[in-house]
Amino acid sequence: MAGSWARLTESSAAVRFIDTNLRGSGQVMLQDNPLTGLLFLIGIGWSAFVSGSPQLAIGVLVGLVVATCTAIGLGVDRTSLRSGLFGYNGMLVGMALSIYLTANPLLWAYVVFGAGISVVVMLAMVNVAKTWSIPVLTAPFVLTTWLMLLGSYNFTAISLADVPPPALPSTHAIASAMPLDSLALVNAALFGVSQVFFIGNAITGVIFLLALLVSSRWAAAYALAGSVLAIAVAQTLGANSDGIAAGLVGFSPVLTAIAIGTMFDTPRPRVVFYVAAATIFTVITQAALNSALMPLGIPVLTAPFVAVTWLFLLPLRKLVL
Amino acid sequence: MAGSWARLTESSAAVRFIDTNLRGSGQVMLQDNPLTGLLFLIGIGWSAFVSGSPQLAIGVLVGLVVATCTAIGLGVDRTSLRSGLFGYNGMLVGMALSIYLTANPLLWAYVVFGAGISVVVMLAMVNVAKTWSIPVLTAPFVLTTWLMLLGSYNFTAISLADVPPPALPSTHAIASAMPLDSLALVNAALFGVSQVFFIGNAITGVIFLLALLVSSRWAAAYALAGSVLAIAVAQTLGANSDGIAAGLVGFSPVLTAIAIGTMFDTPRPRVVFYVAAATIFTVITQAALNSALMPLGIPVLTAPFVAVTWLFLLPLRKLVL
Amino acid sequence: MAGSWARLTESSAAVRFIDTNLRGSGQVMLQDNPLTGLLFLIGIGWSAFVSGSPQLAIGVLVGLVVATCTAIGLGVDRTSLRSGLFGYNGMLVGMALSIYLTANPLLWAYVVFGAGISVVVMLAMVNVAKTWSIPVLTAPFVLTTWLMLLGSYNFTAISLADVPPPALPSTHAIASAMPLDSLALVNAALFGVSQVFFIGNAITGVIFLLALLVSSRWAAAYALAGSVLAIAVAQTLGANSDGIAAGLVGFSPVLTAIAIGTMFDTPRPRVVFYVAAATIFTVITQAALNSALMPLGIPVLTAPFVAVTWLFLLPLRKLVL
């Protein structure tokens, strides 16, 4: 089936365009695989359906397609384009803006503009990051979304919907740090995977793990292990149990585990140790950035994943793991 | 006349020094042209005269001359020096410090020190930025001024004058977002140009546009178009109308439009589209940095211009526009 | 004696390990010298003893040894390792975490983890910084410690001990800016040196100066001169006299003076001028970062030293001083 799809992408420009977009979706978790991307979209669609928020699915599709079209229009490198590298940031920008901002006609113009900008930011960051042979990961999404959300504080026609108001960090902010029961833990582990797309839904989490599995069994294994490890670390350090239960400590560590883990052929003990250290540090970095961004009233998004993965990828050429 | 001035700069060290400083002034809007620089100084002098604030004109001149002398003393590259590349940051540092800090004898020592430091910061940033063949723009000015203003919160002998006190961003901060009448719009467009030098004065705006015109008609056209587009975008997004009327949404977009636009020989449709996107994103980025710096009680200066122009210059080698 | 120690390090792996750790200690003030490192540890031990806080000495030793062992385990470059370049950041992380966080069993796990992470961050930053041939200085320590302290705001099992709570910067925060008497000034100058290791103790300051003297007389001279100059600048600008008396304005300038000054063979007048400018700018940058980090409730650590030293090292290849 994969073979006939590949043939179709060669003969039909329309199928090729769809394939490029699906790969863009898959690249959110670093998979250059159209089936993975399709399953991601199905998982998102399921969540949008059961939660009655079509806005979310629309934001995702608009962001993805606009970003891909912008990249084509700008005449970017064809190999990168076809791998979906110019779609995933726009997809995430579209999703984040349609979640954190109130829906109105201007919002959709804002989403279209942001998805287009994400391509320029991607090109700029790739140019800088290639100096050290590292990928830019979701940094273009994070930067673009932060600026567009922060900017909205000064715009009456664009309103923040679902963000806690700016406040100074406080050690008294933690409502409760209690152990979770078994069911809550299983849910939390699945939510950690689904929250990569801002979704707290166990079925979506399962679909996302399947989506990874069809592309790479190690990617799926690292994702699940990363989510579980993040929960264990957060519980040990006494993080807010509501946040743990909602999967909010897991989504960046999940991505870190996939990104670092799949750099290696096989998970040898030393590799597992290195990936685990990166995953644990992502939990701490996420808590840190939560504090750092609290006065600005914007979410950390996947910045902890980006920062820690860069820190752990940059030394790799010098190490023998 | 330009020819005889050029001969004078070769025969007289004093004229050459003046020429270097005038080019430094012109480089604030990226023009290596002594007449442009002279007209900028005249525009600033006019505003200082009518507003009765000679401090401003003194700060500009001290900053410009001290920076140029520091660069000569450090033995920097002669071609860059003669193009004014070591004057413009010091000039802006001198202007910003003398506007945002209360005048006293120590302030002038602070201005002299800051203008000198701007040359070191320029050399440092040029060394880093040349890795990707991009100009540092006004980044040395922004970094130096931010540090010196932020530091002053901890110094009793140096006092902040004209900066709103630190506060958390709030969506209720926008006093009013109302449409402006025609006269206010024309003024706002000219203020957007004059605010590059922290000045809200229509005649100064006209003098600045003339200053650009004598160097490059496209620079002047992009400056005016950037200012108008910034107003249109800010109105559409519902930004504070007082800020729009004062030209405060325009000065960074004006610089972005000049910097990106004049990278190309002719303003083909695709180029205009690219420049417009950069200009619009500068408006959003400026709003974002306004929010981000609010808790620190320092102004954004031209940081939005620097950030967005870098993002749009970095991809250029990979694109065919 | 130095010769027989050198022979011992060649014949005994245990002595070599100790030597590596002592050089790691010495590298906190940029000295690749085991005796300097030993004297630093003695100075720290003395302060921990008289202030009755063994936690501090334990944190330092644990951080230093764990970082060195992590570097060995990761198989880093042997020359850098033996120069102590993988020990000093871990040592400072161990010290900072054990000072700013409340002691409990989990803290020590946090210290061990942080010291290990500092090695990865070091490797990552070295990879980036070598593009411009500059050293990373204490940047890995600063980044790692900031993230781990900021993160602790969200962890109930790790508590901040000795940090002022988050607040917005205010010009009214300065308790008093009064001249210090002679004894206070001498103490402040010595405290400025000892505060490099978070210690306000004159005898420790003297031991640290001796430690520098056995490695490089210019390093010792620049350290003392940097501390004195920082006090003079802070008094002139009207900084808080309590902070000056406690040596808190001096520790970053001390490091800047050593780092820039010892780049040159001899302190010619132009070199002294350049080093003095860097030292003065470090005082201002420290005040600036104090304001910038106030809303986050974390200390500036040696970030001002790192930032200003980078700014003054980057231009050096282009200048003839």
Short mmCIF file of C-alpha atoms in Angstrom, two decimals, chain B:
data_model
loop_
_atom_site.label_atom_id
_atom_site.label_comp_id
_atom_site.label_asym_id
_atom_site.label_seq_id
_atom_site.Cartn_x
_atom_site.Cartn_y
_atom_site.Cartn_z
CA MET B 1 28.81 69.82 -4.95
CA ALA B 2 29.03 66.20 -3.84
CA GLY B 3 32.23 65.93 -5.87
CA SER B 4 33.92 68.90 -4.22
CA TRP B 5 32.90 67.61 -0.77
CA ALA B 6 34.46 64.26 -1.65
CA ARG B 7 37.71 66.04 -2.64
CA LEU B 8 37.64 68.02 0.61
CA THR B 9 37.32 64.81 2.67
CA GLU B 10 40.48 63.56 0.98
CA SER B 11 42.55 66.68 1.56
CA SER B 12 41.37 67.67 5.05
CA ALA B 13 41.39 65.39 8.11
CA ALA B 14 38.90 67.69 9.82
CA VAL B 15 36.42 67.49 6.95
CA ARG B 16 36.96 63.73 6.81
CA PHE B 17 36.11 63.52 10.52
CA ILE B 18 32.95 65.58 9.98
CA ASP B 19 32.03 63.45 6.96
CA THR B 20 32.49 60.27 9.02
CA ASN B 21 30.18 61.61 11.70
CA LEU B 22 27.56 62.71 9.19
CA ARG B 23 27.61 59.27 7.59
CA GLY B 24 27.24 57.81 11.09
CA SER B 25 24.08 59.88 11.47
CA GLY B 26 22.82 58.69 8.07
CA GLN B 27 23.42 55.04 9.00
CA VAL B 28 20.62 55.23 11.60
CA MET B 29 18.36 54.67 8.58
CA LEU B 30 21.02 52.63 6.74
CA GLN B 31 22.21 55.42 4.41
CA ASP B 32 25.95 55.86 3.81
CA ASN B 33 25.44 59.50 2.82
CA PRO B 34 26.73 62.61 4.64
CA LEU B 35 23.95 64.88 3.36
CA THR B 36 21.33 62.45 4.67
CA GLY B 37 23.11 62.52 8.03
CA LEU B 38 23.22 66.31 8.03
CA LEU B 39 19.49 66.53 7.33
CA PHE B 40 18.83 64.06 10.16
CA LEU B 41 20.76 66.36 12.50
CA ILE B 42 18.80 69.37 11.22
CA GLY B 43 15.51 67.54 11.78
CA ILE B 44 16.58 66.66 15.32
CA GLY B 45 17.81 70.21 15.94
CA TRP B 46 14.46 71.60 14.78
CA SER B 47 12.56 69.36 17.17
CA ALA B 48 14.92 70.13 20.08
CA PHE B 49 14.43 73.85 19.35
CA VAL B 50 10.61 73.89 19.13
CA SER B 51 10.19 71.58 22.12
CA GLY B 52 12.72 73.55 24.16
CA SER B 53 14.82 70.46 24.99
CA PRO B 54 18.44 71.17 23.99
CA GLN B 55 19.45 68.12 26.08
CA LEU B 56 18.26 65.94 23.21
CA ALA B 57 20.44 67.62 20.58
CA ILE B 58 23.45 67.58 22.90
CA GLY B 59 22.97 63.88 23.66
CA VAL B 60 22.86 63.09 19.95
CA LEU B 61 26.02 65.03 19.12
CA VAL B 62 28.00 63.81 22.13
CA GLY B 63 27.01 60.20 21.45
CA LEU B 64 27.87 60.44 17.75
CA VAL B 65 31.25 62.12 18.18
CA VAL B 66 32.34 60.02 21.18
CA ALA B 67 31.47 56.78 19.34
CA THR B 68 33.40 57.87 16.23
CA CYS B 69 36.42 58.90 18.32
CA THR B 70 36.34 55.62 20.28
CA ALA B 71 36.32 53.67 17.03
CA ILE B 72 39.30 55.67 15.76
CA GLY B 73 41.11 55.15 19.07
CA LEU B 74 40.50 51.39 18.92
CA GLY B 75 41.90 51.27 15.39
CA VAL B 76 38.86 49.67 13.75
CA ASP B 77 38.63 48.74 10.07
CA ARG B 78 38.94 51.97 8.07
CA THR B 79 36.31 51.25 5.40
CA SER B 80 33.60 50.51 7.95
CA LEU B 81 34.64 53.54 9.98
CA ARG B 82 34.44 55.88 7.00
CA SER B 83 30.97 54.51 6.11
CA GLY B 84 29.72 55.70 9.50
CA LEU B 85 29.17 52.19 10.82
CA PHE B 86 30.70 53.06 14.20
CA GLY B 87 28.77 56.25 14.75
CA TYR B 88 25.06 55.48 14.51
CA ASN B 89 24.75 53.28 17.59
CA GLY B 90 26.55 55.81 19.80
CA MET B 91 24.34 58.56 18.41
CA LEU B 92 21.21 56.64 19.33
CA VAL B 93 22.60 55.67 22.76
CA GLY B 94 23.31 59.36 23.45
CA MET B 95 19.83 60.34 22.36
CA ALA B 96 18.01 57.60 24.28
CA LEU B 97 19.92 58.10 27.53
CA SER B 98 19.41 61.86 27.45
CA ILE B 99 15.67 61.35 26.86
CA TYR B 100 14.95 58.57 29.34
CA LEU B 101 17.25 59.75 32.15
CA THR B 102 17.16 62.95 34.18
CA ALA B 103 19.80 65.50 33.21
CA ASN B 104 22.67 65.97 35.69
CA PRO B 105 26.46 66.13 35.30
CA LEU B 106 26.82 62.38 35.90
CA LEU B 107 24.34 61.71 33.06
CA TRP B 108 26.83 63.14 30.58
CA ALA B 109 29.57 60.87 31.88
CA TYR B 110 27.07 58.02 31.51
CA VAL B 111 26.32 59.09 27.91
CA VAL B 112 30.02 59.31 27.03
CA PHE B 113 30.67 55.88 28.55
CA GLY B 114 27.65 54.34 26.82
CA ALA B 115 28.59 55.77 23.42
CA GLY B 116 32.09 54.31 23.80
CA ILE B 117 30.72 50.93 24.88
CA SER B 118 28.42 50.89 21.84
CA VAL B 119 31.55 50.62 19.66
CA VAL B 120 32.82 47.55 21.53
CA VAL B 121 29.35 45.96 21.36
CA MET B 122 29.22 46.78 17.63
CA LEU B 123 32.58 45.06 17.03
CA ALA B 124 31.46 42.03 19.07
CA MET B 125 28.13 41.70 17.26
CA VAL B 126 29.66 42.21 13.81
CA ASN B 127 32.04 39.35 14.56
CA VAL B 128 29.11 37.06 15.41
CA ALA B 129 26.72 38.25 12.67
CA LYS B 130 29.25 37.88 9.84
CA THR B 131 28.90 34.11 10.32
CA TRP B 132 25.58 34.44 8.51
CA SER B 133 26.43 37.52 6.42
CA ILE B 134 23.83 39.70 8.09
CA PRO B 135 24.22 43.29 9.35
CA VAL B 136 23.86 43.97 13.09
CA LEU B 137 21.53 46.91 12.41
CA THR B 138 20.80 48.85 15.61
CA ALA B 139 21.26 45.87 17.92
CA PRO B 140 24.35 47.37 19.66
CA PHE B 141 22.34 50.51 20.47
CA VAL B 142 19.42 48.46 21.81
CA LEU B 143 21.55 46.19 24.03
CA THR B 144 23.73 48.99 25.40
CA THR B 145 20.77 51.27 26.15
CA TRP B 146 18.67 48.51 27.74
CA LEU B 147 21.50 47.60 30.11
CA MET B 148 22.21 51.21 31.04
CA LEU B 149 18.54 52.04 31.63
CA LEU B 150 17.84 48.82 33.56
CA GLY B 151 20.97 49.40 35.64
CA SER B 152 19.76 52.85 36.61
CA TYR B 153 16.97 51.31 38.69
CA ASN B 154 19.74 50.41 41.14
CA PHE B 155 21.58 53.74 41.04
CA THR B 156 20.43 56.79 43.03
CA ALA B 157 22.76 59.13 41.12
CA ILE B 158 21.18 58.24 37.76
CA SER B 159 17.38 58.58 37.58
CA LEU B 160 14.84 57.41 35.07
CA ALA B 161 12.80 60.33 33.76
CA ASP B 162 10.29 59.41 31.18
CA VAL B 163 9.46 55.72 31.42
CA PRO B 164 6.20 54.17 32.67
CA PRO B 165 6.92 52.26 35.91
CA PRO B 166 7.26 48.45 35.74
CA ALA B 167 3.91 46.65 35.53
CA LEU B 168 2.55 43.30 34.44
CA PRO B 169 0.95 43.19 30.96
CA SER B 170 -2.82 43.47 31.03
CA THR B 171 -5.49 43.28 28.38
CA HIS B 172 -7.19 46.20 30.11
CA ALA B 173 -4.26 48.54 29.48
CA ILE B 174 -5.57 49.84 26.16
CA ALA B 175 -7.16 53.20 26.84
CA SER B 176 -9.05 53.40 23.55
CA ALA B 177 -8.91 52.01 20.05
CA MET B 178 -10.72 54.52 17.90
CA PRO B 179 -10.34 55.49 14.24
CA LEU B 180 -8.24 58.63 13.62
CA ASP B 181 -9.37 61.51 11.40
CA SER B 182 -7.49 62.39 8.18
CA LEU B 183 -5.24 65.07 9.70
CA ALA B 184 -4.30 62.79 12.60
CA LEU B 185 -3.50 60.02 10.11
CA VAL B 186 -1.17 62.22 8.06
CA ASN B 187 0.54 63.40 11.24
CA ALA B 188 0.81 59.80 12.51
CA ALA B 189 2.48 58.73 9.26
CA LEU B 190 5.07 61.52 9.55
CA PHE B 191 5.53 60.92 13.30
CA GLY B 192 6.22 57.26 12.51
CA VAL B 193 9.25 58.41 10.52
CA SER B 194 10.41 61.00 13.07
CA GLN B 195 10.01 58.56 15.99
CA VAL B 196 13.02 56.63 14.65
CA PHE B 197 14.83 59.37 16.61
CA PHE B 198 12.24 59.44 19.46
CA ILE B 199 10.64 62.56 18.02
CA GLY B 200 6.93 63.20 17.43
CA ASN B 201 7.11 66.18 15.03
CA ALA B 202 5.61 66.33 11.54
CA ILE B 203 8.14 68.82 10.15
CA THR B 204 10.99 66.65 11.44
CA GLY B 205 9.26 63.71 9.73
CA VAL B 206 9.23 65.62 6.43
CA ILE B 207 12.90 66.60 6.82
CA PHE B 208 13.76 62.92 7.50
CA LEU B 209 11.92 61.81 4.35
CA LEU B 210 13.83 64.44 2.36
CA ALA B 211 17.03 63.18 3.95
CA LEU B 212 16.25 59.70 2.67
CA LEU B 213 15.25 61.03 -0.73
CA VAL B 214 18.64 62.65 -1.37
CA SER B 215 20.24 59.24 -0.78
CA SER B 216 17.73 56.81 -2.30
CA ARG B 217 14.22 57.37 -3.61
CA TRP B 218 13.29 53.78 -2.78
CA ALA B 219 14.44 54.23 0.83
CA ALA B 220 12.16 57.26 1.14
CA ALA B 221 9.27 55.42 -0.52
CA TYR B 222 9.67 52.36 1.69
CA ALA B 223 9.91 54.55 4.81
CA LEU B 224 6.66 56.35 4.08
CA ALA B 225 4.88 53.19 2.90
CA GLY B 226 6.09 51.33 6.00
CA SER B 227 4.74 54.04 8.27
CA VAL B 228 1.35 54.05 6.53
CA LEU B 229 1.10 50.26 6.50
CA ALA B 230 1.99 50.09 10.20
CA ILE B 231 -0.86 52.49 11.00
CA ALA B 232 -3.32 50.47 8.92
CA VAL B 233 -2.30 47.20 10.60
CA ALA B 234 -2.38 48.71 14.09
CA GLN B 235 -5.87 50.14 13.45
CA THR B 236 -7.13 46.83 12.10
CA LEU B 237 -5.82 44.93 15.13
CA GLY B 238 -7.29 47.50 17.50
CA ALA B 239 -4.11 48.99 18.97
CA ASN B 240 -4.26 51.97 21.30
CA SER B 241 -5.18 55.00 19.18
CA ASP B 242 -3.06 57.38 21.27
CA GLY B 243 0.01 55.33 20.45
CA ILE B 244 -0.90 55.21 16.76
CA ALA B 245 -1.48 58.97 16.65
CA ALA B 246 1.92 59.59 18.27
CA GLY B 247 3.71 57.51 15.63
CA LEU B 248 4.74 54.95 18.22
CA VAL B 249 3.64 51.91 16.15
CA GLY B 250 5.55 53.07 13.09
CA PHE B 251 9.23 53.66 13.79
CA SER B 252 10.37 50.04 13.80
CA PRO B 253 8.23 49.06 10.75
CA VAL B 254 9.67 52.09 8.90
CA LEU B 255 13.18 50.77 9.49
CA THR B 256 12.20 47.20 8.56
CA ALA B 257 10.69 48.40 5.28
CA ILE B 258 13.83 50.38 4.39
CA ALA B 259 16.21 47.57 5.42
CA ILE B 260 14.45 44.73 3.59
CA GLY B 261 13.19 46.79 0.67
CA THR B 262 16.53 48.31 -0.29
CA MET B 263 18.15 44.84 -0.39
CA PHE B 264 16.56 44.49 -3.84
CA ASP B 265 17.24 46.50 -7.00
CA THR B 266 13.63 47.05 -7.91
CA PRO B 267 10.38 46.66 -5.99
CA ARG B 268 8.93 43.77 -8.03
CA PRO B 269 5.49 42.51 -6.81
CA ARG B 270 6.99 39.52 -4.98
CA VAL B 271 9.52 41.80 -3.27
CA VAL B 272 6.80 44.24 -2.21
CA PHE B 273 4.81 41.32 -0.82
CA TYR B 274 7.82 40.10 1.17
CA VAL B 275 8.58 43.59 2.51
CA ALA B 276 4.92 44.10 3.44
CA ALA B 277 4.87 40.82 5.38
CA ALA B 278 8.01 41.86 7.26
CA THR B 279 6.52 45.27 8.00
CA ILE B 280 3.27 43.79 9.31
CA PHE B 281 5.15 41.29 11.47
CA THR B 282 7.19 44.17 12.90
CA VAL B 283 3.97 45.79 14.14
CA ILE B 284 2.99 42.55 15.91
CA THR B 285 6.51 42.01 17.26
CA GLN B 286 6.61 45.54 18.59
CA ALA B 287 3.34 44.97 20.44
CA ALA B 288 4.78 41.70 21.77
CA LEU B 289 8.01 43.28 23.01
CA ASN B 290 6.00 46.12 24.55
CA SER B 291 4.26 43.48 26.66
CA ALA B 292 7.47 41.57 27.35
CA LEU B 293 9.38 44.60 28.60
CA MET B 294 6.51 46.10 30.58
CA PRO B 295 7.51 44.26 33.81
CA LEU B 296 11.01 45.72 33.46
CA GLY B 297 9.95 49.30 32.79
CA ILE B 298 12.21 49.87 29.78
CA PRO B 299 11.24 50.89 26.23
CA VAL B 300 11.46 48.48 23.27
CA LEU B 301 13.57 50.92 21.26
CA THR B 302 14.20 49.48 17.77
CA ALA B 303 14.42 45.85 18.91
CA PRO B 304 11.34 44.81 16.83
CA PHE B 305 13.03 46.18 13.70
CA VAL B 306 16.25 44.30 14.48
CA ALA B 307 14.54 40.99 15.26
CA VAL B 308 12.15 40.94 12.31
CA THR B 309 14.73 42.22 9.81
CA TRP B 310 17.12 39.45 10.85
CA LEU B 311 14.33 36.88 10.44
CA PHE B 312 13.56 38.15 6.93
CA LEU B 313 17.19 38.66 5.83
CA LEU B 314 18.46 35.24 6.92
CA PRO B 315 16.36 33.25 4.39
CA LEU B 316 17.19 35.50 1.42
CA ARG B 317 20.08 33.46 -0.01
CA LYS B 318 17.79 30.47 -0.26
CA LEU B 319 14.91 32.26 -1.95
CA VAL B 320 14.30 33.61 -5.42
CA LEU B 321 11.97 36.58 -5.03
#
